[in-house]
Every structure is written in structure tokens, then in C-alpha cells.
PDB file of C-alpha atoms in Angstrom:
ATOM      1  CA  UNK R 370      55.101  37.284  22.877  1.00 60.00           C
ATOM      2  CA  UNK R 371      53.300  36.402  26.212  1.00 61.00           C
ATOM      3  CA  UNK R 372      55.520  35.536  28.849  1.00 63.00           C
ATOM      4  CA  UNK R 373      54.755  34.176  32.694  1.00 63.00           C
ATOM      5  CA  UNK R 374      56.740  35.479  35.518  1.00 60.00           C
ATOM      6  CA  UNK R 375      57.115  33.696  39.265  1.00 64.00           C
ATOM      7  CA  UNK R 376      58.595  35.804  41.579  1.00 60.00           C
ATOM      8  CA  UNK R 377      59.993  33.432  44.996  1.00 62.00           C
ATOM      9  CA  UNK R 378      61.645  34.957  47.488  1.00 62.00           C
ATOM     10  CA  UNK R 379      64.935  33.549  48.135  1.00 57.00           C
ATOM     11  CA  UNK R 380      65.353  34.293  51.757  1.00 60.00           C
ATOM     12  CA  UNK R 381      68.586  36.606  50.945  1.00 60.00           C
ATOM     13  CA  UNK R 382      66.356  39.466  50.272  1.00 59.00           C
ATOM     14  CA  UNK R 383      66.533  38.881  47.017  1.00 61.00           C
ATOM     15  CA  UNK R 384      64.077  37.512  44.629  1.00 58.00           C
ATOM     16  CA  UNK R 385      64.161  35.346  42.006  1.00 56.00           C
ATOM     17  CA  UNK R 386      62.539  35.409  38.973  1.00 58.00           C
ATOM     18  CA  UNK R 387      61.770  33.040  36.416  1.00 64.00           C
ATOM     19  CA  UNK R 388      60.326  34.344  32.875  1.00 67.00           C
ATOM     20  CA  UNK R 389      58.953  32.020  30.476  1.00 72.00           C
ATOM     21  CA  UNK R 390      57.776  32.387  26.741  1.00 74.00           C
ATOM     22  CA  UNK R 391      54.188  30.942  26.571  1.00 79.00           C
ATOM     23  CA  UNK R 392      53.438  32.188  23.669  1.00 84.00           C
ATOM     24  CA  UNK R 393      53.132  28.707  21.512  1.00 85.00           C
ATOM     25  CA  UNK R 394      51.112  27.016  24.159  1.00 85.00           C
ATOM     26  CA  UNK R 395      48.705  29.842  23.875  1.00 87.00           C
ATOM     27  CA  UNK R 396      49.031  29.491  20.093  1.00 89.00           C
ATOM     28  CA  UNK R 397      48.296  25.444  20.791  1.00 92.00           C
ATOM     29  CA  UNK R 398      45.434  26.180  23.197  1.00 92.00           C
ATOM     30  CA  UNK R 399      43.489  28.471  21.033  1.00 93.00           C
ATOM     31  CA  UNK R 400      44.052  26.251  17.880  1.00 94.00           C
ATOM     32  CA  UNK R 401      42.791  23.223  19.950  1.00 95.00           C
ATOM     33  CA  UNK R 402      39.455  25.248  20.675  1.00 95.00           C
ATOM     34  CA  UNK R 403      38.956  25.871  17.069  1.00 96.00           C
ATOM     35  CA  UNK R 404      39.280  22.326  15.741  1.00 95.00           C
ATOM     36  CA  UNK R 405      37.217  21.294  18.968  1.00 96.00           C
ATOM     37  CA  UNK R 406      34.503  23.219  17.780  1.00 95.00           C
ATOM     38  CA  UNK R 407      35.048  22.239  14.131  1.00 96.00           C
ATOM     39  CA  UNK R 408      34.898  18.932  15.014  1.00 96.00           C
ATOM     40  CA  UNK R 409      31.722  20.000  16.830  1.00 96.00           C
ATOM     41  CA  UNK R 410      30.299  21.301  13.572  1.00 96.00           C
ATOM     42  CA  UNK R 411      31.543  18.343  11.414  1.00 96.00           C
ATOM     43  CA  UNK R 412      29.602  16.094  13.975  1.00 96.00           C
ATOM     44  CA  UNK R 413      26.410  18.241  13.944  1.00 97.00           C
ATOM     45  CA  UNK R 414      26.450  18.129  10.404  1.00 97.00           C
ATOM     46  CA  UNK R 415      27.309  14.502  10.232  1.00 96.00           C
ATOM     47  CA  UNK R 416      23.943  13.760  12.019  1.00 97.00           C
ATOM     48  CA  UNK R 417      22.309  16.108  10.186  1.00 96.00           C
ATOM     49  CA  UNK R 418      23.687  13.604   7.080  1.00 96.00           C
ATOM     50  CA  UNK R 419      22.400  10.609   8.756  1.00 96.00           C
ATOM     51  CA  UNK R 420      18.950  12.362   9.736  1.00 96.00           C
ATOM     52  CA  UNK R 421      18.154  12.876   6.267  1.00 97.00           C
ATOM     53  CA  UNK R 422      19.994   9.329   4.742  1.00 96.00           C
ATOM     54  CA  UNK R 423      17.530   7.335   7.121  1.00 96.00           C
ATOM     55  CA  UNK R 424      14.399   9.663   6.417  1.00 95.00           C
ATOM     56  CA  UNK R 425      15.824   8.942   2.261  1.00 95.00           C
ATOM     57  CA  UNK R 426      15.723   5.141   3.201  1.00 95.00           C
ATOM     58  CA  UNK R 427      12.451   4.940   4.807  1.00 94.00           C
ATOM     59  CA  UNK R 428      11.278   6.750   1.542  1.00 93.00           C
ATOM     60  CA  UNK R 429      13.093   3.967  -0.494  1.00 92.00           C
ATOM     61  CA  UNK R 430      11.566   1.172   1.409  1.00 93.00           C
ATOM     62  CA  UNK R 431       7.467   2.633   1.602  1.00 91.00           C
ATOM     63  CA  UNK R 432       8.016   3.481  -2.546  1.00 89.00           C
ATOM     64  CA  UNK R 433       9.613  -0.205  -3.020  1.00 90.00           C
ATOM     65  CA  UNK R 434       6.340  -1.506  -1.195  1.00 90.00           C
ATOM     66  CA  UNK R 435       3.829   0.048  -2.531  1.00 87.00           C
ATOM     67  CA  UNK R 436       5.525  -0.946  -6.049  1.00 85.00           C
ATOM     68  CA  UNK R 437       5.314  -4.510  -5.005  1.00 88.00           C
ATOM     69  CA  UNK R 438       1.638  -3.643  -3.712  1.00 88.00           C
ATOM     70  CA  UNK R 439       0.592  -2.748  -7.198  1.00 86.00           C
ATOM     71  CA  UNK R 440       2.177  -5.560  -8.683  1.00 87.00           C
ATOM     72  CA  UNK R 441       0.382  -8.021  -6.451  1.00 89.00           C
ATOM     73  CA  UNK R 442      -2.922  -6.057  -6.757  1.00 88.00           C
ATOM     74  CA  UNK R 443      -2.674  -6.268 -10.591  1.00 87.00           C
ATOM     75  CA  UNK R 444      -1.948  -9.580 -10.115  1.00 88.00           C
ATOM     76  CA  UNK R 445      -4.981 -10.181  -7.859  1.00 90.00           C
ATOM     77  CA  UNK R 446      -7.190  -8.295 -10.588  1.00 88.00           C
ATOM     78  CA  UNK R 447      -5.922 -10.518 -13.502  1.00 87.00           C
ATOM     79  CA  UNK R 448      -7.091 -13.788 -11.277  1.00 90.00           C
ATOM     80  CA  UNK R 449      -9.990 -12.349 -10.610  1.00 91.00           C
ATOM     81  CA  UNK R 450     -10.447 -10.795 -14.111  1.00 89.00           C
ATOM     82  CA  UNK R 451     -10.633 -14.494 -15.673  1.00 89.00           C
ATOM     83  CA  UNK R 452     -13.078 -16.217 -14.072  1.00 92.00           C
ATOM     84  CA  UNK R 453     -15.616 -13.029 -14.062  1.00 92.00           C
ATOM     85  CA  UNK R 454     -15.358 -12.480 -17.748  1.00 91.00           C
ATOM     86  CA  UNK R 455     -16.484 -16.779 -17.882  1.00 92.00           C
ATOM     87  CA  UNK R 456     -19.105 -15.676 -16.010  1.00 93.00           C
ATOM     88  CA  UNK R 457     -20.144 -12.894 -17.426  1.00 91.00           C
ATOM     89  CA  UNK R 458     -20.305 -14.157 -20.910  1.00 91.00           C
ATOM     90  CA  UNK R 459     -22.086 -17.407 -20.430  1.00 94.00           C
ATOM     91  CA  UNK R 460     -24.757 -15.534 -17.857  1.00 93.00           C
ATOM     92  CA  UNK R 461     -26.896 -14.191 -20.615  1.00 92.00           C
ATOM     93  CA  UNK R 462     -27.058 -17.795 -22.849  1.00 94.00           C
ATOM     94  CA  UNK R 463     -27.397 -19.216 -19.257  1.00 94.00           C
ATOM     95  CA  UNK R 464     -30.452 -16.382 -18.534  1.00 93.00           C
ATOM     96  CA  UNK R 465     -31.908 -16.980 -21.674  1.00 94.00           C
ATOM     97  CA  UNK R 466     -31.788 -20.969 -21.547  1.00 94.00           C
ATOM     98  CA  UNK R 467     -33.721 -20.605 -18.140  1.00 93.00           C
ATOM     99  CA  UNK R 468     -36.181 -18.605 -19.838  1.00 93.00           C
ATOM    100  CA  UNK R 469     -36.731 -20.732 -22.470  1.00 95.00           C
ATOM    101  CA  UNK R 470     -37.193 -23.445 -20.387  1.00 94.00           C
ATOM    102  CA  UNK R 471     -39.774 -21.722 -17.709  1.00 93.00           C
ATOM    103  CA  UNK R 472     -41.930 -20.948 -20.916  1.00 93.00           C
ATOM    104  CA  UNK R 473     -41.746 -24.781 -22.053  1.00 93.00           C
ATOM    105  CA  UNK R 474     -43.087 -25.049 -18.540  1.00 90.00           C
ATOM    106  CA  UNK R 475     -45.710 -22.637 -18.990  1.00 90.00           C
ATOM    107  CA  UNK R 476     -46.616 -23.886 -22.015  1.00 91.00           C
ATOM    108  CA  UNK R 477     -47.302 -27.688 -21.533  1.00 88.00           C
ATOM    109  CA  UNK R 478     -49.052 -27.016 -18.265  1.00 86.00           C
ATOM    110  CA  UNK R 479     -52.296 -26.514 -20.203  1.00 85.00           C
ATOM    111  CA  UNK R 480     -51.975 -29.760 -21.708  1.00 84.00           C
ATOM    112  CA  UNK R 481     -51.267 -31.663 -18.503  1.00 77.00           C
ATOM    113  CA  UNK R 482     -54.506 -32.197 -16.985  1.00 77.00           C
ATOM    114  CA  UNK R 483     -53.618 -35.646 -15.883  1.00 83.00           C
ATOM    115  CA  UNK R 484     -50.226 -34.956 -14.408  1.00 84.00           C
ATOM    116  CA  UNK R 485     -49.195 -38.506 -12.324  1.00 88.00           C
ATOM    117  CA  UNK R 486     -49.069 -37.995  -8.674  1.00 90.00           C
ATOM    118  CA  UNK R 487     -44.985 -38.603  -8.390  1.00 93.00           C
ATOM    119  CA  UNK R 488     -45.008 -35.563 -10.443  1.00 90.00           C
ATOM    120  CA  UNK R 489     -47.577 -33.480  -9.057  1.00 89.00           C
ATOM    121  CA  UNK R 490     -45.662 -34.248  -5.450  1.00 94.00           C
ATOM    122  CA  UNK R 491     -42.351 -33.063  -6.962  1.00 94.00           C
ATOM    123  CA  UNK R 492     -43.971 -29.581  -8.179  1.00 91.00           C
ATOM    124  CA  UNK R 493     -44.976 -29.051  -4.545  1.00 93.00           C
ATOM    125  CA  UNK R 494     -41.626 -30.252  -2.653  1.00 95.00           C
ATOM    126  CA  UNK R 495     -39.736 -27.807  -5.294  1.00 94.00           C
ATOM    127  CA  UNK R 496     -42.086 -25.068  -4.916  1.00 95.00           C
ATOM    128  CA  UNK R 497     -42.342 -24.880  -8.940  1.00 93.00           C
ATOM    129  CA  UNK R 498     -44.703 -21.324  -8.531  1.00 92.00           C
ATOM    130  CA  UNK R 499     -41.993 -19.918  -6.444  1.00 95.00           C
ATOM    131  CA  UNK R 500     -38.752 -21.091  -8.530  1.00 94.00           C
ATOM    132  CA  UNK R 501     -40.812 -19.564 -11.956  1.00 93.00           C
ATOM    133  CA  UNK R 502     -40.385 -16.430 -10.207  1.00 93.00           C
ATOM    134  CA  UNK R 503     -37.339 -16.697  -8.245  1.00 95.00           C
ATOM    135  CA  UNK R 504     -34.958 -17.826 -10.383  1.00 93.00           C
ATOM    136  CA  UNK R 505     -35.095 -15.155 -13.589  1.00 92.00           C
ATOM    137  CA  UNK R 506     -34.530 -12.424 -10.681  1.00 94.00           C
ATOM    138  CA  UNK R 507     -31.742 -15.057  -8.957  1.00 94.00           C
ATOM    139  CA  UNK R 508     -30.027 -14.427 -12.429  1.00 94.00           C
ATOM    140  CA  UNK R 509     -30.521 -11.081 -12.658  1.00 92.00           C
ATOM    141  CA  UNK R 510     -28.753 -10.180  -9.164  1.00 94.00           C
ATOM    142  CA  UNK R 511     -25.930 -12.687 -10.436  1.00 94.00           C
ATOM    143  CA  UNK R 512     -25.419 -10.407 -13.552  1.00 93.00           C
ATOM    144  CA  UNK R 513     -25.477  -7.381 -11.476  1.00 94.00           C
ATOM    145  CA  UNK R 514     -22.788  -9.052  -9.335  1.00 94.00           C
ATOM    146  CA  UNK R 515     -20.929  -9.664 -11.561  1.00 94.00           C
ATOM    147  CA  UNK R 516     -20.944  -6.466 -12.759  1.00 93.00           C
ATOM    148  CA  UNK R 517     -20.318  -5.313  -9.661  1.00 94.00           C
ATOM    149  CA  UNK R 518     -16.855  -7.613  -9.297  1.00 93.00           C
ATOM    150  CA  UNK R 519     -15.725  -5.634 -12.973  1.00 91.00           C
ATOM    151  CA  UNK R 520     -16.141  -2.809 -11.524  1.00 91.00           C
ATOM    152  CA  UNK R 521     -14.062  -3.712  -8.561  1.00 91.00           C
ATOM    153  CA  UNK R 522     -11.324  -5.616 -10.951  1.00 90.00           C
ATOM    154  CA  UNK R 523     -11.219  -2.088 -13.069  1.00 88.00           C
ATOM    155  CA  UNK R 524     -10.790  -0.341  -9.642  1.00 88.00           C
ATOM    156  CA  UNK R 525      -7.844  -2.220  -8.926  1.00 87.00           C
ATOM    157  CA  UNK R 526      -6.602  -2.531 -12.136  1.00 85.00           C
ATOM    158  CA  UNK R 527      -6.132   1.597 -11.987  1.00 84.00           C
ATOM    159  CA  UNK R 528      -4.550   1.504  -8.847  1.00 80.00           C
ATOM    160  CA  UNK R 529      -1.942  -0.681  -9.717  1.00 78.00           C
ATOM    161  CA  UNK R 530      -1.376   1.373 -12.800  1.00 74.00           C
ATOM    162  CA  UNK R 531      -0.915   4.994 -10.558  1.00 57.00           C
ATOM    163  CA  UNK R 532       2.760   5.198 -11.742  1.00 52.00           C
ATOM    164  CA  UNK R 533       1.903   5.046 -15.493  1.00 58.00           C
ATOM    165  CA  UNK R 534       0.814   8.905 -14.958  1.00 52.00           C
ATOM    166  CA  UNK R 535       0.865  11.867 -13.266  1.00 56.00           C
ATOM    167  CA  UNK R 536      -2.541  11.751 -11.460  1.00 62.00           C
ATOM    168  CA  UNK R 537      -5.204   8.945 -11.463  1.00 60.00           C
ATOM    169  CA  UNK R 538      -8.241   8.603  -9.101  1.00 68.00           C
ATOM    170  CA  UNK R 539      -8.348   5.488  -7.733  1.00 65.00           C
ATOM    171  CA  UNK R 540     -11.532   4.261  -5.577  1.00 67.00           C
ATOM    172  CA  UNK R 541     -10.488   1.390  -3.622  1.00 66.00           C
TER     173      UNK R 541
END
């Protein structure tokens, strides 16, 4: 037991003394100091909790947009995928009808020696010389464009497909 003692003088010469058991308030104070400082602890590791719940939602959000990212990007490729493959598979008749028709050119030119003048003037405002040898490479660097837009349609076909497995390479 802890006890306090006040010793006032009485003015008789004698003193008076007062003892008191403080032992339970002792016991109360020190108790109070340990829940303060587990409440202290309970708090640190509360925001400790909430630390790691926030960095955990940020991580949900990114990984729900970059789902959504690849679902619009595959989305983009299949729009795009469409109209290239058109392309693509009508440029070749479409090369070799422009061929043919340069060499029907070519050919009758021998047998034109009395071409009529509105006709003579319209080879020269087209440039005829120039288009025969323009336009088979103009159709060329459309083919290679195109080619170029599959590639780019593949590209993002992949990287909206990353999920699908453990590693892809994706050049975007």
C-alpha cells in the first residue's frame, strides 16, 4: 500500500497528521498510461491500415483503367482492322487493273498517229508521261501503307491482349 502523509501544525504544539491510502489512484494512474499508449499503438496501426487500403485502391483504380484501356484499344483495332483488310484485298485487282490499262495505253499509241487536238491537249494538261510512271509506284506506297496500318492494328491488337498471358512484348 502507498499512503500520503500531511503533517500541519496545529498551533498547540502538536501536529496533526492525516494518512491516506493512495494506492488505487496509483493503480488508476498507471493503468490510464497503459491504455493511453495502447490506444497510441491501435492509432499508429490504424493509419498504418489506411496507408496501405488507399495505396490497395489506387492499385484497384490504375488496373481497372488500363483494363478499360485495352478494351477500347481492341476496340479501336477492330475499326480499324475492317476497313484495312477492304483495302488491302481490292489493292492488288485495283494494281493490276491500272496496269492493264497503262499497257492498253501503250499499246494503241502506235496506232494513233492522227490523235485529234482535244485529245492531244488533254494528254498534256494530265501530264499522261508522268501519271504512266507515277501512278504504279502511287499504288505501290498505298500497299506498303497499308501494310504498314496491319502492322500497327496487330500491335494493338497484342496490347490489348497482355492479360491473356504471363509476358507479351508489345511495341506501341
Amino acid at each position: 500500500h502507498q499512503y500520503e502523509a500531511r503533517f500541519t501544525p496545529s498551533g498547540t504544539g502538536k501536529v496533526l497528521v492525516i494518512v491516506r491510502d493512495i494506492s488505487d489512484r496509483k493503480r488508476i494512474e498507471a493503468e490510464l498510461r497503459m491504455a493511453q499508449v495502447t490506444e497510441r499503438q491501435k492509432a499508429k496501426q490504424l493509419q498504418e491500415t489506411l496507408a496501405k487500403l488507399r495505396h490497395t485502391q489506387t492499385q484497384l483504380v490504375q488496373s481497372e483503367k488500363m483494363s478499360a484501356l485495352g478494351s477500347m484499344v481492341a476496340g479501336i483495332a477492330h475499326e480499324i482492322n475492317n476497313p484495312i483488310n477492304f483495302v488491302s484485298g481490292n489493292l492488288e485487282y485495283a494494281i493490276d487493273y491500272a496496269n492493264s490499262l497503262l499497257e492498253i495505253v501503250h499499246l494503241y499509241e502506235p496506232y494513233s498517229t492522227a490523235t485529234p487536238t482535244e485529245i492531244q491537249d488533254y494528254i498534256e494538261d494530265i501530264d499522261l508521261e508522268f501519271i504512266k510512271s507515277d501512278f504504279p509506284q502511287l499504288l505501290n506506297g498505298m500497299k506498303s501503307g497499308v501494310k504498314r496500318i496491319g502492322e500497327i492494328v496487330r500491335s494493338l491488337r497484342n496490347f490489348s491482349r497482355l492479360d491473356e498471358a504471363e509476358k507479351k512484348v508489345a511495341d506501341i
